[in-house]
Short mmCIF file of C-alpha atoms in Angstrom, two decimals:
data_model
loop_
_atom_site.label_atom_id
_atom_site.label_comp_id
_atom_site.label_asym_id
_atom_site.label_seq_id
_atom_site.Cartn_x
_atom_site.Cartn_y
_atom_site.Cartn_z
CA UNK A 1154 -14.30 -16.19 -22.60
CA UNK A 1155 -11.27 -17.78 -20.99
CA UNK A 1156 -11.14 -19.31 -17.53
CA UNK A 1157 -8.00 -18.94 -15.48
CA UNK A 1158 -6.30 -21.95 -13.93
CA UNK A 1159 -3.32 -22.55 -11.71
CA UNK A 1160 -1.24 -23.12 -14.83
CA UNK A 1161 -2.06 -19.72 -16.31
CA UNK A 1162 -4.44 -18.42 -18.95
CA UNK A 1163 -4.93 -18.37 -22.70
CA UNK A 1164 -5.03 -14.63 -23.22
CA UNK A 1165 -5.59 -11.35 -21.42
CA UNK A 1166 -8.72 -11.17 -19.31
CA UNK A 1167 -10.44 -8.42 -17.40
CA UNK A 1168 -11.22 -8.75 -13.72
CA UNK A 1169 -12.36 -6.45 -10.92
CA UNK A 1170 -11.98 -6.37 -7.16
CA UNK A 1171 -14.02 -4.39 -4.63
CA UNK A 1172 -12.74 -3.41 -1.19
CA UNK A 1173 -15.07 -2.21 1.58
CA UNK A 1174 -12.93 -0.53 4.21
CA UNK A 1175 -13.52 1.68 7.22
CA UNK A 1176 -13.46 4.89 5.19
CA UNK A 1177 -13.90 4.04 1.54
CA UNK A 1178 -15.31 1.53 -0.92
CA UNK A 1179 -12.74 1.08 -3.70
CA UNK A 1180 -13.15 -0.62 -7.07
CA UNK A 1181 -10.20 -1.66 -9.22
CA UNK A 1182 -10.72 -2.94 -12.78
CA UNK A 1183 -7.61 -4.64 -14.16
CA UNK A 1184 -6.42 -6.39 -17.28
CA UNK A 1185 -4.29 -9.44 -16.71
CA UNK A 1186 -1.34 -9.99 -18.99
CA UNK A 1187 1.65 -12.24 -18.22
CA UNK A 1188 0.14 -12.88 -14.81
CA UNK A 1189 0.30 -9.22 -13.78
CA UNK A 1190 -2.88 -7.24 -12.95
CA UNK A 1191 -2.58 -3.90 -14.74
CA UNK A 1192 -5.06 -1.19 -13.70
CA UNK A 1193 -7.57 -0.02 -16.29
CA UNK A 1194 -9.94 1.96 -14.11
CA UNK A 1195 -10.32 2.74 -10.42
CA UNK A 1196 -13.18 4.35 -8.54
CA UNK A 1197 -13.98 5.04 -4.92
CA UNK A 1198 -16.94 6.00 -2.76
CA UNK A 1199 -16.19 7.75 0.54
CA UNK A 1200 -18.66 6.34 3.07
CA UNK A 1201 -16.73 6.68 6.36
CA UNK A 1202 -18.55 3.65 7.69
CA UNK A 1203 -16.48 3.65 10.86
CA UNK A 1204 -17.97 7.02 11.81
CA UNK A 1205 -21.49 5.59 11.46
CA UNK A 1206 -20.99 2.70 13.86
CA UNK A 1207 -23.36 2.98 16.82
CA UNK A 1208 -22.47 2.83 20.49
CA UNK A 1209 -23.31 -0.88 20.40
CA UNK A 1210 -20.84 -1.45 17.55
CA UNK A 1211 -23.58 -2.09 14.97
CA UNK A 1212 -23.60 -0.50 11.53
CA UNK A 1213 -27.37 -0.15 11.51
CA UNK A 1214 -29.86 0.50 8.73
CA UNK A 1215 -28.61 3.91 7.61
CA UNK A 1216 -24.98 2.83 7.18
CA UNK A 1217 -26.13 -0.36 5.45
CA UNK A 1218 -28.22 1.73 3.05
CA UNK A 1219 -25.18 3.85 2.17
CA UNK A 1220 -23.10 0.72 1.67
CA UNK A 1221 -25.70 -0.89 -0.61
CA UNK A 1222 -25.86 2.22 -2.80
CA UNK A 1223 -22.07 2.34 -3.13
CA UNK A 1224 -21.82 -1.36 -3.97
CA UNK A 1225 -24.57 -1.09 -6.60
CA UNK A 1226 -22.69 1.83 -8.15
CA UNK A 1227 -19.47 -0.19 -8.11
CA UNK A 1228 -21.09 -3.19 -9.82
CA UNK A 1229 -22.53 -0.93 -12.50
CA UNK A 1230 -19.15 0.76 -12.99
CA UNK A 1231 -17.44 -2.63 -13.38
CA UNK A 1232 -19.96 -3.64 -16.03
CA UNK A 1233 -19.47 -0.35 -17.89
CA UNK A 1234 -15.81 -1.30 -18.16
CA UNK A 1235 -16.69 -4.79 -19.44
CA UNK A 1236 -15.57 -6.53 -16.25
CA UNK A 1237 -17.33 -9.37 -14.39
CA UNK A 1238 -18.96 -8.83 -11.04
CA UNK A 1239 -16.16 -7.93 -8.62
CA UNK A 1240 -14.38 -10.09 -6.11
CA UNK A 1241 -15.98 -8.20 -3.22
CA UNK A 1242 -14.67 -8.24 0.32
CA UNK A 1243 -14.93 -6.27 3.55
CA UNK A 1244 -12.44 -5.75 6.35
CA UNK A 1245 -12.69 -4.87 10.05
CA UNK A 1246 -15.55 -2.36 9.88
CA UNK A 1247 -17.97 -5.11 8.79
CA UNK A 1248 -16.12 -8.03 10.39
CA UNK A 1249 -16.42 -6.56 13.88
CA UNK A 1250 -20.04 -5.40 13.63
CA UNK A 1251 -22.49 -7.41 15.78
CA UNK A 1252 -25.09 -6.98 13.01
CA UNK A 1253 -22.70 -8.28 10.35
CA UNK A 1254 -25.07 -11.05 9.25
CA UNK A 1255 -27.88 -8.53 8.66
CA UNK A 1256 -25.54 -6.31 6.64
CA UNK A 1257 -24.36 -9.23 4.48
CA UNK A 1258 -27.92 -10.36 3.81
CA UNK A 1259 -28.99 -6.85 2.82
CA UNK A 1260 -26.02 -6.49 0.48
CA UNK A 1261 -26.71 -9.82 -1.22
CA UNK A 1262 -30.45 -9.30 -1.63
CA UNK A 1263 -30.09 -5.78 -3.02
CA UNK A 1264 -26.88 -5.97 -5.07
CA UNK A 1265 -26.44 -9.66 -5.94
CA UNK A 1266 -22.96 -9.57 -4.40
CA UNK A 1267 -21.78 -11.96 -1.73
CA UNK A 1268 -19.59 -9.66 0.28
CA UNK A 1269 -16.80 -11.76 1.83
CA UNK A 1270 -15.62 -10.91 5.31
CA UNK A 1271 -11.90 -11.51 5.68
CA UNK A 1272 -10.39 -12.52 9.01
CA UNK A 1273 -7.46 -10.32 9.97
CA UNK A 1274 -4.86 -13.04 9.50
CA UNK A 1275 -6.16 -13.71 5.98
CA UNK A 1276 -5.80 -9.99 5.23
CA UNK A 1277 -2.21 -10.09 6.43
CA UNK A 1278 -1.35 -13.14 4.31
CA UNK A 1279 -2.92 -11.78 1.14
CA UNK A 1280 -1.36 -8.35 1.64
CA UNK A 1281 2.02 -10.02 2.09
CA UNK A 1282 1.55 -11.79 -1.25
CA UNK A 1283 0.86 -8.49 -3.00
CA UNK A 1284 3.86 -6.82 -1.39
CA UNK A 1285 6.17 -9.76 -2.10
CA UNK A 1286 5.23 -9.77 -5.76
CA UNK A 1287 5.82 -6.02 -6.05
CA UNK A 1288 9.12 -6.04 -4.16
CA UNK A 1289 10.51 -9.21 -5.79
CA UNK A 1290 12.83 -11.86 -4.45
CA UNK A 1291 15.77 -9.48 -4.16
CA UNK A 1292 14.07 -7.97 -1.10
CA UNK A 1293 14.92 -11.15 0.81
CA UNK A 1294 13.26 -11.98 4.13
CA UNK A 1295 10.35 -9.55 4.20
CA UNK A 1296 8.39 -7.91 7.02
CA UNK A 1297 5.03 -6.30 6.28
CA UNK A 1298 3.11 -3.66 8.25
CA UNK A 1299 -0.38 -2.43 7.30
CA UNK A 1300 -2.46 0.07 9.31
CA UNK A 1301 -6.14 0.03 8.48
CA UNK A 1302 -9.01 1.89 10.05
CA UNK A 1303 -10.03 -0.97 12.33
CA UNK A 1304 -7.02 -3.28 12.52
CA UNK A 1305 -3.26 -3.52 12.11
CA UNK A 1306 -1.74 -6.40 10.14
CA UNK A 1307 1.80 -7.70 10.39
CA UNK A 1308 3.50 -10.55 8.54
CA UNK A 1309 6.94 -12.00 7.91
CA UNK A 1310 8.18 -14.48 5.35
CA UNK A 1311 11.06 -15.63 3.22
CA UNK A 1312 8.98 -16.96 0.34
CA UNK A 1313 5.74 -16.34 -1.54
CA UNK A 1314 3.56 -16.67 1.54
CA UNK A 1315 4.34 -15.58 5.10
CA UNK A 1316 5.62 -17.85 7.81
CA UNK A 1317 4.00 -15.60 10.39
CA UNK A 1318 0.92 -13.37 10.13
CA UNK A 1319 -1.24 -11.63 12.70
CA UNK A 1320 -3.88 -8.94 13.06
CA UNK A 1321 -4.31 -6.67 16.07
CA UNK A 1322 -7.11 -4.22 17.01
CA UNK A 1323 -4.82 -1.25 16.40
CA UNK A 1324 -6.53 0.44 13.47
CA UNK A 1325 -6.00 4.20 13.31
CA UNK A 1326 -9.69 5.06 13.43
CA UNK A 1327 -10.45 2.54 16.17
CA UNK A 1328 -7.72 3.95 18.43
CA UNK A 1329 -8.74 7.54 17.73
CA UNK A 1330 -12.30 6.82 18.81
CA UNK A 1331 -11.10 4.97 21.89
CA UNK A 1332 -8.44 7.35 23.19
CA UNK A 1333 -8.86 10.84 21.70
CA UNK A 1334 -12.25 11.89 23.03
CA UNK A 1335 -11.90 14.97 25.24
CA UNK A 1336 -10.13 17.68 23.26
CA UNK A 1337 -8.68 18.72 19.91
CA UNK A 1338 -5.70 18.43 19.85
CA UNK A 1339 -5.79 15.48 22.27
CA UNK A 1340 -4.65 15.93 25.86
CA UNK A 1341 -1.12 14.75 26.74
CA UNK A 1342 -2.64 12.16 29.08
CA UNK A 1343 -4.66 10.69 26.19
CA UNK A 1344 -1.58 10.47 23.98
CA UNK A 1345 0.38 8.80 26.78
CA UNK A 1346 -2.41 6.29 27.37
CA UNK A 1347 -2.54 5.45 23.66
CA UNK A 1348 1.23 4.93 23.53
CA UNK A 1349 1.12 2.54 26.51
CA UNK A 1350 -1.70 0.49 25.04
CA UNK A 1351 -0.07 0.28 21.61
CA UNK A 1352 3.29 -0.77 23.01
CA UNK A 1353 1.68 -3.44 25.15
CA UNK A 1354 -0.31 -4.94 22.26
CA UNK A 1355 2.66 -4.84 19.88
CA UNK A 1356 5.06 -6.49 22.32
CA UNK A 1357 4.85 -10.08 21.08
CA UNK A 1358 4.59 -9.50 17.31
CA UNK A 1359 7.40 -6.95 17.42
CA UNK A 1360 9.62 -9.40 19.26
CA UNK A 1361 8.97 -11.96 16.52
CA UNK A 1362 9.88 -9.49 13.75
CA UNK A 1363 13.01 -8.39 15.62
CA UNK A 1364 14.05 -12.02 16.07
CA UNK A 1365 13.52 -12.79 12.37
CA UNK A 1366 15.71 -9.80 11.42
CA UNK A 1367 14.12 -9.02 8.01
CA UNK A 1368 16.28 -7.79 5.17
CA UNK A 1369 13.47 -5.50 3.98
CA UNK A 1370 10.45 -4.00 5.75
CA UNK A 1371 7.53 -2.66 3.77
CA UNK A 1372 4.45 -0.64 4.64
CA UNK A 1373 1.13 -0.69 2.81
CA UNK A 1374 -2.19 1.15 3.32
CA UNK A 1375 -3.31 4.73 2.82
CA UNK A 1376 -2.27 5.59 6.36
CA UNK A 1377 1.37 4.75 5.69
CA UNK A 1378 1.25 6.40 2.27
CA UNK A 1379 0.05 9.65 3.78
CA UNK A 1380 2.56 9.49 6.62
CA UNK A 1381 5.29 8.90 4.07
CA UNK A 1382 4.19 11.97 2.12
CA UNK A 1383 4.14 14.00 5.34
CA UNK A 1384 7.74 12.89 5.96
CA UNK A 1385 8.93 13.92 2.50
CA UNK A 1386 8.31 11.04 0.08
CA UNK A 1387 7.27 11.80 -3.49
CA UNK A 1388 3.61 12.71 -4.12
CA UNK A 1389 1.31 10.20 -5.74
CA UNK A 1390 1.30 12.06 -9.06
CA UNK A 1391 4.89 10.90 -9.61
CA UNK A 1392 3.57 7.38 -10.12
CA UNK A 1393 3.96 4.03 -8.36
CA UNK A 1394 7.50 3.26 -9.55
CA UNK A 1395 9.20 6.07 -7.62
CA UNK A 1396 10.92 4.70 -4.53
CA UNK A 1397 9.31 5.94 -1.35
CA UNK A 1398 11.04 5.28 1.98
CA UNK A 1399 9.70 6.27 5.40
CA UNK A 1400 12.43 6.71 8.02
CA UNK A 1401 11.70 6.14 11.68
CA UNK A 1402 13.43 9.33 12.77
CA UNK A 1403 11.30 11.39 10.39
CA UNK A 1404 8.13 9.77 11.67
CA UNK A 1405 9.21 10.60 15.23
CA UNK A 1406 9.49 14.28 14.26
CA UNK A 1407 6.13 14.11 12.48
CA UNK A 1408 4.45 12.85 15.66
CA UNK A 1409 5.92 15.76 17.62
CA UNK A 1410 4.28 18.04 15.09
CA UNK A 1411 0.93 16.25 14.81
CA UNK A 1412 0.37 16.08 18.55
CA UNK A 1413 0.24 19.90 18.75
CA UNK A 1414 -2.21 20.42 15.87
CA UNK A 1415 -5.98 20.31 15.68
CA UNK A 1416 -7.69 18.08 13.14
CA UNK A 1417 -8.31 21.06 10.86
CA UNK A 1418 -4.65 22.08 11.04
CA UNK A 1419 -3.45 18.54 10.27
CA UNK A 1420 -5.60 18.51 7.13
CA UNK A 1421 -3.46 21.34 5.78
CA UNK A 1422 -0.24 19.33 6.01
CA UNK A 1423 1.35 17.67 2.95
CA UNK A 1424 -0.19 14.27 2.29
CA UNK A 1425 -2.80 14.38 5.06
CA UNK A 1426 -6.28 14.29 3.54
CA UNK A 1427 -9.19 15.87 5.39
CA UNK A 1428 -11.07 12.55 5.88
CA UNK A 1429 -8.01 10.97 7.51
CA UNK A 1430 -6.69 13.97 9.41
CA UNK A 1431 -8.43 12.98 12.65
CA UNK A 1432 -6.84 9.51 12.71
CA UNK A 1433 -3.41 10.55 11.43
CA UNK A 1434 -1.85 10.94 14.89
CA UNK A 1435 -2.97 7.52 16.10
CA UNK A 1436 -1.72 5.95 12.84
CA UNK A 1437 1.64 7.68 13.24
CA UNK A 1438 2.01 6.43 16.81
CA UNK A 1439 1.24 2.85 15.77
CA UNK A 1440 3.68 3.08 12.85
CA UNK A 1441 6.52 4.53 14.89
CA UNK A 1442 5.92 2.14 17.79
CA UNK A 1443 6.07 -0.98 15.66
CA UNK A 1444 9.19 0.25 13.87
CA UNK A 1445 10.98 1.02 17.13
CA UNK A 1446 9.94 -2.17 18.92
CA UNK A 1447 10.81 -4.30 15.87
CA UNK A 1448 14.21 -2.66 15.35
CA UNK A 1449 13.19 -1.34 11.90
CA UNK A 1450 14.77 1.99 10.93
CA UNK A 1451 13.05 2.47 7.57
CA UNK A 1452 10.05 1.19 5.62
CA UNK A 1453 9.58 0.98 1.86
CA UNK A 1454 6.11 2.24 0.95
CA UNK A 1455 4.63 -0.46 -1.28
CA UNK A 1456 1.75 0.39 -3.65
CA UNK A 1457 0.51 -3.22 -3.88
CA UNK A 1458 -1.46 -4.50 -0.93
CA UNK A 1459 -4.60 -6.50 -0.13
CA UNK A 1460 -6.54 -5.93 -3.36
CA UNK A 1461 -3.56 -6.97 -5.46
CA UNK A 1462 -2.93 -9.96 -3.20
CA UNK A 1463 -6.47 -11.19 -3.77
CA UNK A 1464 -6.15 -10.71 -7.54
CA UNK A 1465 -2.82 -12.53 -7.63
CA UNK A 1466 -4.06 -15.45 -5.57
CA UNK A 1467 -7.15 -15.72 -7.76
CA UNK A 1468 -5.07 -15.61 -10.94
CA UNK A 1469 -2.42 -18.05 -9.77
CA UNK A 1470 -4.55 -20.62 -7.97
CA UNK A 1471 -7.58 -20.74 -10.22
CA UNK A 1472 -11.09 -19.37 -10.44
CA UNK A 1473 -12.36 -21.80 -7.79
CA UNK A 1474 -9.89 -20.61 -5.13
CA UNK A 1475 -12.28 -18.12 -3.51
CA UNK A 1476 -15.15 -20.63 -3.34
CA UNK A 1477 -12.96 -23.53 -2.20
CA UNK A 1478 -11.60 -21.60 0.75
CA UNK A 1479 -15.09 -20.71 1.93
CA UNK A 1480 -16.49 -24.20 1.38
CA UNK A 1481 -13.71 -25.65 3.52
CA UNK A 1482 -14.40 -23.09 6.23
CA UNK A 1483 -10.87 -21.72 6.31
CA UNK A 1484 -12.00 -18.12 6.20
CA UNK A 1485 -14.80 -15.89 4.96
CA UNK A 1486 -18.37 -15.61 6.14
CA UNK A 1487 -21.64 -16.48 4.48
CA UNK A 1488 -24.86 -14.53 4.60
CA UNK A 1489 -25.80 -16.01 7.97
CA UNK A 1490 -22.38 -15.32 9.50
CA UNK A 1491 -21.11 -18.84 8.82
CA UNK A 1492 -18.91 -20.15 6.03
CA UNK A 1493 -20.67 -20.15 2.68
CA UNK A 1494 -19.77 -20.42 -0.98
CA UNK A 1495 -20.17 -17.66 -3.58
CA UNK A 1496 -21.62 -17.68 -7.03
CA UNK A 1497 -19.12 -18.74 -9.70
CA UNK A 1498 -17.52 -15.71 -11.33
CA UNK A 1499 -17.49 -15.34 -15.06
CA UNK A 1500 -14.36 -14.00 -16.69
CA UNK A 1501 -14.54 -11.26 -19.29
CA UNK A 1502 -12.05 -10.94 -22.10
CA UNK A 1503 -10.17 -7.64 -22.09
CA UNK A 1504 -11.55 -5.31 -24.71
CA UNK A 1505 -11.78 -1.65 -25.58
CA UNK A 1506 -12.90 0.57 -22.72
CA UNK A 1507 -15.31 3.50 -22.74
#
């Protein structure tokens, strides 16, 4: 066994990270060599938690039961691949739930995992780190946009960490549930109302990005990946090293097309998966709005995002980083909804896989 430290590591190790999002629970098992997390195995469980949220915003017992089963399966999968218990975190779907503390307690008691709840700004900062490391220093001053199911993250920086980071309640699923309620496809009045709300909420952060004048703008998240594919970027089977660029003019044309189609018809378009077809229009409107308001004409689709940012921060700043942040109350929530420290993670040496 070899523990990582801020100075590096003795040899390759295996590590896993677990992401609970609005639609999917995703596990990534990676080997670390030369400070780079290289994927060994990935798995996902489609829960669509955001669709199970009650009228009061709570996840409730049924959704919690589904989450517990998926997390137990993920822990078992990580162990099958000789990885330690995952660095497990949840984003807006759990963060915004009034019964969050009950969900966290149930997860811990029934899986052994302490599911961390990341504040939106922490998501933005860690996602920026992943994108910066993928893009490299040649990308210069960097702007980051990430559309999740419940929130939208934006960041800007010239170095390893951002100088500015923010999260807004502009997730594609959240907006769909709020604005597109009467018909399929949505009524023109609903689309217009969504546009007005998005522009208003993006006003300040977009002005900051426009003022900073980034050399490169990148987009992460499945929403942007699928919109990029819809607008003609290479399919995922071509691998992560193919350059994928989403142009604002192409996204404008895509919106004109999406607004006329039903959810079922959108699911037949290139890149638009059936589970995300309903929220694709709202995601496209957010993406185009922030590009236009920020003065960005094109976005590079970046394959590294929040999960990779967490892995990189853990690898670079030591195995106690996760616990130290929570103990100091900077971010993360304990089982009672307050800051709390996790169990120490053991590191597993990379070995043969099944």
